[in-house]
Amino acid sequence: MIAVLCGGVGAARMLRALSRLVPAEELVGVVNVGDDLTLHGLRICPDLDTITYTLAGLDNTETGWGLTGETWRVMEELRALGGEAWFGLGDRDLATHLYRTQRLIQGDRLSEITASLLHHHGVATTLLPATEDPLATTFETADHETLSFQEYFVRHHHAVAIRAVRIEGAQEATPGPGVLEALATAERIIISPSNPIISIAPILAVPEIREAVVNRRSDTVAVSPLVGGRALKGPADRLLEEVGHGATAEGIARTYREIASTLVIDQVDAEWAPAVEAAGMACVVTGTVMDTPERSLRLAEVVLGV
Ligand code: FO1
């Protein structure tokens, strides 16, 4: 079994590529829940949904979130009413949140509901919420304002200067069902090319998860989300400069060196390989951009092969 620490799009592509090499039943994604929010009374889990939709072949490749071929009638009506329409929930996507919320109210666990959604969409890969306890990523801006994750990400288009990222609730949180077992028994743990500060850090902020990954350091391989010092999507480069170790392969190595023994970096960053090794990680240089099925497969082969 292969365990993958997951954010959203980068992780979804990594899992999709891995599933061409490993039976999907033997893939377990441990998924970030720090972006999750309650809006209109509905529980919304963006990373779990992005991965589920992608593995089901239903992902919206234009937006990078939500479902393909989506319609927006509910949002249009809500906007006309003057309701909160800044966070776009498509008509079909809304059904996912209605279904999840109702089952949570009935007392079902997020892990069970996630399994039901995967089964409904015909996805054999297992996705485990990193925790079922309250956990929320928040931002302190340069102006000392506190923003929730989606206020920063969507409302402010991640274009505000940040002083600190906080993972609220992490210290008290315990791993979700199955997470520790997966991390203890996986042949390999892969850290997907997701944002280290806001996608991977909230998973590792759960103390028992971090400890479990540290214990498997020699079997853990991380993939850098940077290509030429830039994130392909989202604010990883900016946040690594603002609150991390810098937007370079060396900065990623400093972020991950205690939990992973190998860092896979893009070929355009090859010049950083000696600095990655000096920081204490083995370095593998290859193409990391998963923009075609062939390139994604090649990266998956490299990640499994090191
Ligand atoms: N991202 C946006 O940029 N704008 C949106 O309106 C938006 C809505 C949305 C609804 C459901 C969902 O699962 C994800 C959604 N996202 C939206 C993406 C989300 O903000 C980010 O992808 C993640 O939280 C960061 O990984």
Tab-separated table of C-alpha atoms and ligand atoms in Angstrom:
chain	number	residue	atom	x	y	z
A	1	MET	CA	0.000	0.000	0.000
A	2	ILE	CA	1.130	3.525	-0.818
A	3	ALA	CA	0.084	6.465	1.392
A	4	VAL	CA	-0.043	9.970	-0.063
A	5	LEU	CA	-0.308	13.200	1.931
A	6	CYS	CA	-2.745	15.302	-0.078
A	7	GLY	CA	-3.882	18.847	-0.709
A	8	GLY	CA	-6.104	19.502	-3.737
A	9	VAL	CA	-5.250	19.595	-7.452
A	10	GLY	CA	-1.572	18.520	-7.306
A	11	ALA	CA	-2.457	15.598	-5.055
A	12	ALA	CA	-5.404	14.588	-7.230
A	13	ARG	CA	-3.150	14.425	-10.289
A	14	MET	CA	-0.492	12.506	-8.342
A	15	LEU	CA	-3.056	9.934	-7.139
A	16	ARG	CA	-4.540	9.620	-10.630
A	17	ALA	CA	-1.089	8.910	-12.082
A	18	LEU	CA	-0.170	6.487	-9.283
A	19	SER	CA	-3.393	4.566	-9.918
A	20	ARG	CA	-2.028	3.627	-13.347
A	21	LEU	CA	0.903	1.858	-11.663
A	22	VAL	CA	-0.576	0.592	-8.384
A	23	PRO	CA	-4.068	-0.946	-7.972
A	24	ALA	CA	-6.335	1.877	-6.792
A	25	GLU	CA	-7.334	-0.297	-3.808
A	26	GLU	CA	-3.731	-0.032	-2.614
A	27	LEU	CA	-3.641	3.770	-2.640
A	28	VAL	CA	-4.575	5.746	0.461
A	29	GLY	CA	-4.724	9.542	0.452
A	30	VAL	CA	-4.463	11.312	3.823
A	31	VAL	CA	-6.224	14.562	3.005
A	32	ASN	CA	-5.960	18.111	4.336
A	33	VAL	CA	-9.102	19.424	6.022
A	34	GLY	CA	-7.726	22.831	7.045
A	35	ASP	CA	-9.562	24.517	4.122
A	36	ASP	CA	-12.937	23.091	5.136
A	37	LEU	CA	-15.703	25.543	5.935
A	38	THR	CA	-19.318	25.813	6.934
A	39	LEU	CA	-21.252	28.177	4.665
A	40	HIS	CA	-25.035	28.466	4.258
A	41	GLY	CA	-25.135	25.846	7.030
A	42	LEU	CA	-23.359	23.369	4.735
A	43	ARG	CA	-20.101	21.548	5.455
A	44	ILE	CA	-17.759	21.959	2.486
A	45	CYS	CA	-14.492	19.987	2.176
A	46	PRO	CA	-12.656	21.359	-0.876
A	47	ASP	CA	-9.631	19.064	-0.952
A	48	LEU	CA	-11.597	15.855	-0.345
A	49	ASP	CA	-14.033	16.884	-3.087
A	50	THR	CA	-11.392	18.022	-5.590
A	51	ILE	CA	-9.634	14.671	-5.297
A	52	THR	CA	-12.864	12.656	-5.420
A	53	TYR	CA	-14.100	14.490	-8.521
A	54	THR	CA	-10.699	14.215	-10.246
A	55	LEU	CA	-10.374	10.470	-9.606
A	56	ALA	CA	-13.933	10.040	-10.877
A	57	GLY	CA	-13.061	11.952	-14.073
A	58	LEU	CA	-15.593	14.647	-13.172
A	59	ASP	CA	-13.213	17.479	-12.306
A	60	ASN	CA	-13.604	20.941	-13.755
A	61	THR	CA	-10.222	21.481	-15.427
A	62	GLU	CA	-10.909	25.162	-16.109
A	63	THR	CA	-11.502	26.230	-12.503
A	64	GLY	CA	-9.447	23.510	-10.751
A	65	TRP	CA	-12.356	23.000	-8.331
A	66	GLY	CA	-15.914	21.782	-8.561
A	67	LEU	CA	-17.506	19.588	-11.200
A	68	THR	CA	-17.226	19.586	-14.961
A	69	GLY	CA	-20.271	20.826	-16.909
A	70	GLU	CA	-21.588	22.539	-13.792
A	71	THR	CA	-24.604	24.898	-13.761
A	72	TRP	CA	-24.976	27.860	-11.379
A	73	ARG	CA	-28.708	28.510	-10.995
A	74	VAL	CA	-28.711	28.415	-7.194
A	75	MET	CA	-25.789	30.875	-6.983
A	76	GLU	CA	-27.452	33.218	-9.497
A	77	GLU	CA	-30.644	33.223	-7.447
A	78	LEU	CA	-28.681	33.691	-4.212
A	79	ARG	CA	-26.758	36.633	-5.695
A	80	ALA	CA	-30.036	38.192	-6.877
A	81	LEU	CA	-31.336	37.890	-3.318
A	82	GLY	CA	-28.239	39.679	-2.015
A	83	GLY	CA	-26.985	36.524	-0.265
A	84	GLU	CA	-23.377	35.472	0.205
A	85	ALA	CA	-22.317	34.350	-3.267
A	86	TRP	CA	-18.546	34.968	-3.150
A	87	PHE	CA	-17.803	31.253	-2.732
A	88	GLY	CA	-19.039	29.548	-5.882
A	89	LEU	CA	-21.073	26.427	-5.254
A	90	GLY	CA	-22.339	24.794	-8.445
A	91	ASP	CA	-25.763	23.141	-8.529
A	92	ARG	CA	-24.414	19.578	-8.653
A	93	ASP	CA	-21.583	20.310	-6.200
A	94	LEU	CA	-24.216	21.608	-3.766
A	95	ALA	CA	-25.730	18.127	-3.668
A	96	THR	CA	-22.425	16.814	-2.266
A	97	HIS	CA	-22.502	19.394	0.534
A	98	LEU	CA	-26.186	18.786	1.297
A	99	TYR	CA	-25.564	15.036	1.465
A	100	ARG	CA	-22.451	15.411	3.653
A	101	THR	CA	-24.074	17.913	5.998
A	102	GLN	CA	-27.207	15.869	6.535
A	103	ARG	CA	-25.184	12.757	7.334
A	104	LEU	CA	-22.950	14.702	9.743
A	105	ILE	CA	-26.110	15.950	11.486
A	106	GLN	CA	-27.300	12.339	11.735
A	107	GLY	CA	-24.037	11.511	13.535
A	108	ASP	CA	-22.088	9.836	10.736
A	109	ARG	CA	-18.352	10.415	10.602
A	110	LEU	CA	-16.628	12.433	7.868
A	111	SER	CA	-14.506	9.388	6.997
A	112	GLU	CA	-17.643	7.247	6.455
A	113	ILE	CA	-19.318	9.928	4.361
A	114	THR	CA	-16.146	10.361	2.279
A	115	ALA	CA	-16.097	6.594	1.660
A	116	SER	CA	-19.752	6.720	0.538
A	117	LEU	CA	-19.055	9.579	-1.889
A	118	LEU	CA	-16.046	7.731	-3.339
A	119	HIS	CA	-18.117	4.564	-3.730
A	120	HIS	CA	-20.952	6.501	-5.382
A	121	HIS	CA	-18.494	7.927	-7.918
A	122	GLY	CA	-16.873	4.537	-8.566
A	123	VAL	CA	-13.487	5.490	-7.093
A	124	ALA	CA	-11.565	2.597	-5.520
A	125	THR	CA	-8.825	4.759	-3.944
A	126	THR	CA	-9.283	5.378	-0.213
A	127	LEU	CA	-9.330	8.984	1.012
A	128	LEU	CA	-8.969	9.576	4.744
A	129	PRO	CA	-9.612	12.995	6.301
A	130	ALA	CA	-6.409	13.803	8.211
A	131	THR	CA	-8.573	14.445	11.264
A	132	GLU	CA	-12.263	14.531	12.132
A	133	ASP	CA	-11.635	16.986	14.962
A	134	PRO	CA	-12.100	20.757	14.520
A	135	LEU	CA	-9.095	22.089	12.599
A	136	ALA	CA	-8.934	25.292	10.581
A	137	THR	CA	-6.141	27.083	8.773
A	138	THR	CA	-6.263	30.848	9.364
A	139	PHE	CA	-4.123	33.775	8.264
A	140	GLU	CA	-2.848	36.817	10.069
A	141	THR	CA	-2.376	39.566	7.511
A	142	ALA	CA	0.373	42.184	7.568
A	143	ASP	CA	-2.357	44.545	8.909
A	144	HIS	CA	-2.985	42.158	11.866
A	145	GLU	CA	-6.368	41.096	10.542
A	146	THR	CA	-7.342	37.430	10.925
A	147	LEU	CA	-8.819	35.774	7.832
A	148	SER	CA	-10.374	32.348	7.483
A	149	PHE	CA	-8.845	30.122	4.813
A	150	GLN	CA	-11.413	30.789	2.128
A	151	GLU	CA	-11.586	34.519	2.903
A	152	TYR	CA	-7.854	34.661	2.149
A	153	PHE	CA	-7.950	32.253	-0.778
A	154	VAL	CA	-11.151	33.168	-2.598
A	155	ARG	CA	-12.398	36.514	-1.282
A	156	HIS	CA	-8.952	38.159	-1.350
A	157	HIS	CA	-7.625	35.991	-4.249
A	158	HIS	CA	-4.631	35.148	-1.973
A	159	ALA	CA	-3.257	38.597	-2.832
A	160	VAL	CA	-2.780	40.016	0.673
A	161	ALA	CA	0.512	40.051	2.572
A	162	ILE	CA	0.609	37.445	5.361
A	163	ARG	CA	2.520	37.586	8.665
A	164	ALA	CA	1.549	34.185	10.030
A	165	VAL	CA	-0.401	31.057	9.168
A	166	ARG	CA	-2.119	29.319	12.075
A	167	ILE	CA	-3.573	25.823	12.155
A	168	GLU	CA	-6.295	26.281	14.770
A	169	GLY	CA	-7.147	23.171	16.791
A	170	ALA	CA	-4.194	21.126	15.552
A	171	GLN	CA	-2.590	20.539	18.961
A	172	GLU	CA	-5.790	18.960	20.322
A	173	ALA	CA	-6.629	17.090	17.108
A	174	THR	CA	-6.217	13.338	16.765
A	175	PRO	CA	-5.735	11.500	13.461
A	176	GLY	CA	-8.846	10.403	11.571
A	177	PRO	CA	-9.812	6.710	11.463
A	178	GLY	CA	-7.281	4.642	9.547
A	179	VAL	CA	-4.659	7.391	9.222
A	180	LEU	CA	-2.054	6.053	11.658
A	181	GLU	CA	-2.496	2.493	10.377
A	182	ALA	CA	-1.964	3.670	6.791
A	183	LEU	CA	1.154	5.648	7.703
A	184	ALA	CA	2.593	2.783	9.754
A	185	THR	CA	2.049	0.075	7.148
A	186	ALA	CA	2.567	1.885	3.820
A	187	GLU	CA	5.489	0.639	1.746
A	188	ARG	CA	6.087	4.256	0.849
A	189	ILE	CA	4.728	7.613	1.934
A	190	ILE	CA	4.539	10.273	-0.763
A	191	ILE	CA	4.119	13.970	-0.023
A	192	SER	CA	2.259	15.251	-3.079
A	193	PRO	CA	3.308	18.475	-4.840
A	194	SER	CA	0.735	20.455	-2.859
A	195	ASN	CA	1.295	23.725	-1.022
A	196	PRO	CA	3.659	22.893	1.912
A	197	ILE	CA	2.348	25.759	4.084
A	198	ILE	CA	-1.409	25.482	3.647
A	199	SER	CA	-2.050	21.968	2.317
A	200	ILE	CA	0.596	19.683	3.827
A	201	ALA	CA	1.394	21.579	7.065
A	202	PRO	CA	-2.185	21.282	8.418
A	203	ILE	CA	-1.946	17.475	8.066
A	204	LEU	CA	1.434	17.359	9.812
A	205	ALA	CA	0.260	19.814	12.477
A	206	VAL	CA	-1.713	16.956	14.062
A	207	PRO	CA	0.973	15.781	16.513
A	208	GLU	CA	0.424	12.022	16.120
A	209	ILE	CA	0.470	12.307	12.327
A	210	ARG	CA	3.747	14.194	12.346
A	211	GLU	CA	5.270	11.622	14.694
A	212	ALA	CA	4.045	8.775	12.476
A	213	VAL	CA	5.617	10.332	9.365
A	214	VAL	CA	8.873	11.170	11.184
A	215	ASN	CA	9.066	7.482	12.148
A	216	ARG	CA	8.826	6.583	8.443
A	217	ARG	CA	11.245	9.278	7.237
A	218	SER	CA	13.428	6.869	5.275
A	219	ASP	CA	10.380	5.640	3.297
A	220	THR	CA	8.965	9.118	2.667
A	221	VAL	CA	9.438	10.963	-0.624
A	222	ALA	CA	8.294	14.553	-1.122
A	223	VAL	CA	7.617	16.191	-4.483
A	224	SER	CA	8.386	19.899	-4.707
A	225	PRO	CA	5.419	22.032	-5.853
A	226	LEU	CA	7.807	24.637	-7.331
A	227	VAL	CA	8.961	24.877	-10.923
A	228	GLY	CA	11.637	27.499	-11.396
A	229	GLY	CA	10.821	28.915	-7.975
A	230	ARG	CA	7.146	29.458	-8.884
A	231	ALA	CA	4.013	27.537	-7.905
A	232	LEU	CA	2.050	26.275	-10.908
A	233	LYS	CA	-1.168	27.255	-9.128
A	234	GLY	CA	-2.012	29.124	-5.958
A	235	PRO	CA	0.134	31.076	-3.489
A	236	ALA	CA	2.785	28.495	-2.452
A	237	ASP	CA	5.709	30.611	-3.724
A	238	ARG	CA	4.414	33.754	-2.058
A	239	LEU	CA	3.725	32.023	1.275
A	240	LEU	CA	7.097	30.243	1.252
A	241	GLU	CA	8.705	33.685	0.970
A	242	GLU	CA	6.420	35.275	3.580
A	243	VAL	CA	6.282	32.629	6.293
A	244	GLY	CA	8.431	29.700	5.113
A	245	HIS	CA	12.030	28.959	4.208
A	246	GLY	CA	11.933	30.677	0.799
A	247	ALA	CA	10.508	29.740	-2.618
A	248	THR	CA	13.362	27.527	-3.773
A	249	ALA	CA	14.005	23.786	-3.792
A	250	GLU	CA	16.334	24.399	-0.846
A	251	GLY	CA	13.470	26.104	1.031
A	252	ILE	CA	11.272	23.054	0.371
A	253	ALA	CA	14.068	20.791	1.622
A	254	ARG	CA	14.307	22.816	4.839
A	255	THR	CA	10.531	22.444	5.222
A	256	TYR	CA	10.487	18.681	4.735
A	257	ARG	CA	13.905	17.392	5.851
A	258	GLU	CA	12.719	16.091	9.220
A	259	ILE	CA	9.883	14.047	7.748
A	260	ALA	CA	11.119	12.895	4.332
A	261	SER	CA	14.455	11.468	3.174
A	262	THR	CA	14.113	12.313	-0.534
A	263	LEU	CA	12.970	15.412	-2.408
A	264	VAL	CA	11.956	15.220	-6.063
A	265	ILE	CA	12.529	18.547	-7.813
A	266	ASP	CA	11.842	19.786	-11.324
A	267	GLN	CA	14.560	19.699	-13.954
A	268	VAL	CA	14.481	23.487	-14.315
A	269	ASP	CA	15.543	23.651	-10.647
A	270	ALA	CA	18.427	21.158	-11.157
A	271	GLU	CA	20.982	23.734	-10.006
A	272	TRP	CA	19.471	23.488	-6.489
A	273	ALA	CA	20.223	19.755	-6.111
A	274	PRO	CA	23.497	20.305	-4.181
A	275	ALA	CA	21.712	22.721	-1.780
A	276	VAL	CA	18.914	20.169	-1.224
A	277	GLU	CA	21.524	17.536	-0.382
A	278	ALA	CA	23.402	19.955	1.861
A	279	ALA	CA	20.097	20.528	3.689
A	280	GLY	CA	19.994	16.803	4.443
A	281	MET	CA	17.750	15.229	1.780
A	282	ALA	CA	18.573	13.001	-1.188
A	283	CYS	CA	17.574	14.847	-4.348
A	284	VAL	CA	16.023	13.438	-7.523
A	285	VAL	CA	15.717	15.708	-10.558
A	286	THR	CA	12.960	15.008	-13.102
A	287	GLY	CA	9.977	16.605	-14.863
A	288	THR	CA	7.364	17.347	-12.181
A	289	VAL	CA	4.714	19.168	-14.249
A	290	MET	CA	1.690	16.843	-14.530
A	291	ASP	CA	0.146	18.544	-17.564
A	292	THR	CA	-0.250	15.393	-19.694
A	293	PRO	CA	-1.043	11.776	-18.741
A	294	GLU	CA	2.412	10.723	-20.007
A	295	ARG	CA	4.315	13.277	-17.926
A	296	SER	CA	2.198	12.470	-14.867
A	297	LEU	CA	2.888	8.757	-15.315
A	298	ARG	CA	6.632	9.408	-15.654
A	299	LEU	CA	6.647	11.384	-12.379
A	300	ALA	CA	4.678	8.637	-10.624
A	301	GLU	CA	7.215	6.057	-11.842
A	302	VAL	CA	10.081	8.159	-10.502
A	303	VAL	CA	8.371	8.711	-7.133
A	304	LEU	CA	7.688	4.985	-6.709
A	305	GLY	CA	11.140	4.029	-7.974
A	306	VAL	CA	13.448	6.050	-5.724
B	1	FO1	N1	-11.952	28.548	-5.462
B	1	FO1	C1	-12.108	29.792	-5.960
B	1	FO1	O1	-11.110	30.405	-6.355
B	1	FO1	N2	-13.354	30.396	-6.027
B	1	FO1	C2	-14.484	29.757	-5.602
B	1	FO1	O2	-15.569	30.325	-5.679
B	1	FO1	C3	-14.336	28.412	-5.101
B	1	FO1	C4	-15.440	27.667	-4.704
B	1	FO1	C5	-15.258	26.324	-4.304
B	1	FO1	C6	-16.350	25.530	-3.986
B	1	FO1	C7	-16.175	24.207	-3.617
B	1	FO1	C8	-14.886	23.674	-3.550
B	1	FO1	O3	-14.714	22.394	-3.205
B	1	FO1	C9	-13.787	24.449	-3.843
B	1	FO1	C10	-13.961	25.787	-4.237
B	1	FO1	N3	-12.864	26.584	-4.565
B	1	FO1	C11	-13.036	27.843	-5.045
B	1	FO1	C12	-11.508	26.067	-4.443
B	1	FO1	C13	-10.951	26.184	-3.022
B	1	FO1	O4	-11.046	27.473	-2.498
B	1	FO1	C14	-9.448	25.856	-3.080
B	1	FO1	O5	-9.160	24.988	-4.106
B	1	FO1	C15	-8.905	25.102	-1.941
B	1	FO1	O6	-9.494	25.282	-0.723
B	1	FO1	C16	-7.368	25.266	-1.882
B	1	FO1	O7	-6.833	24.014	-2.138
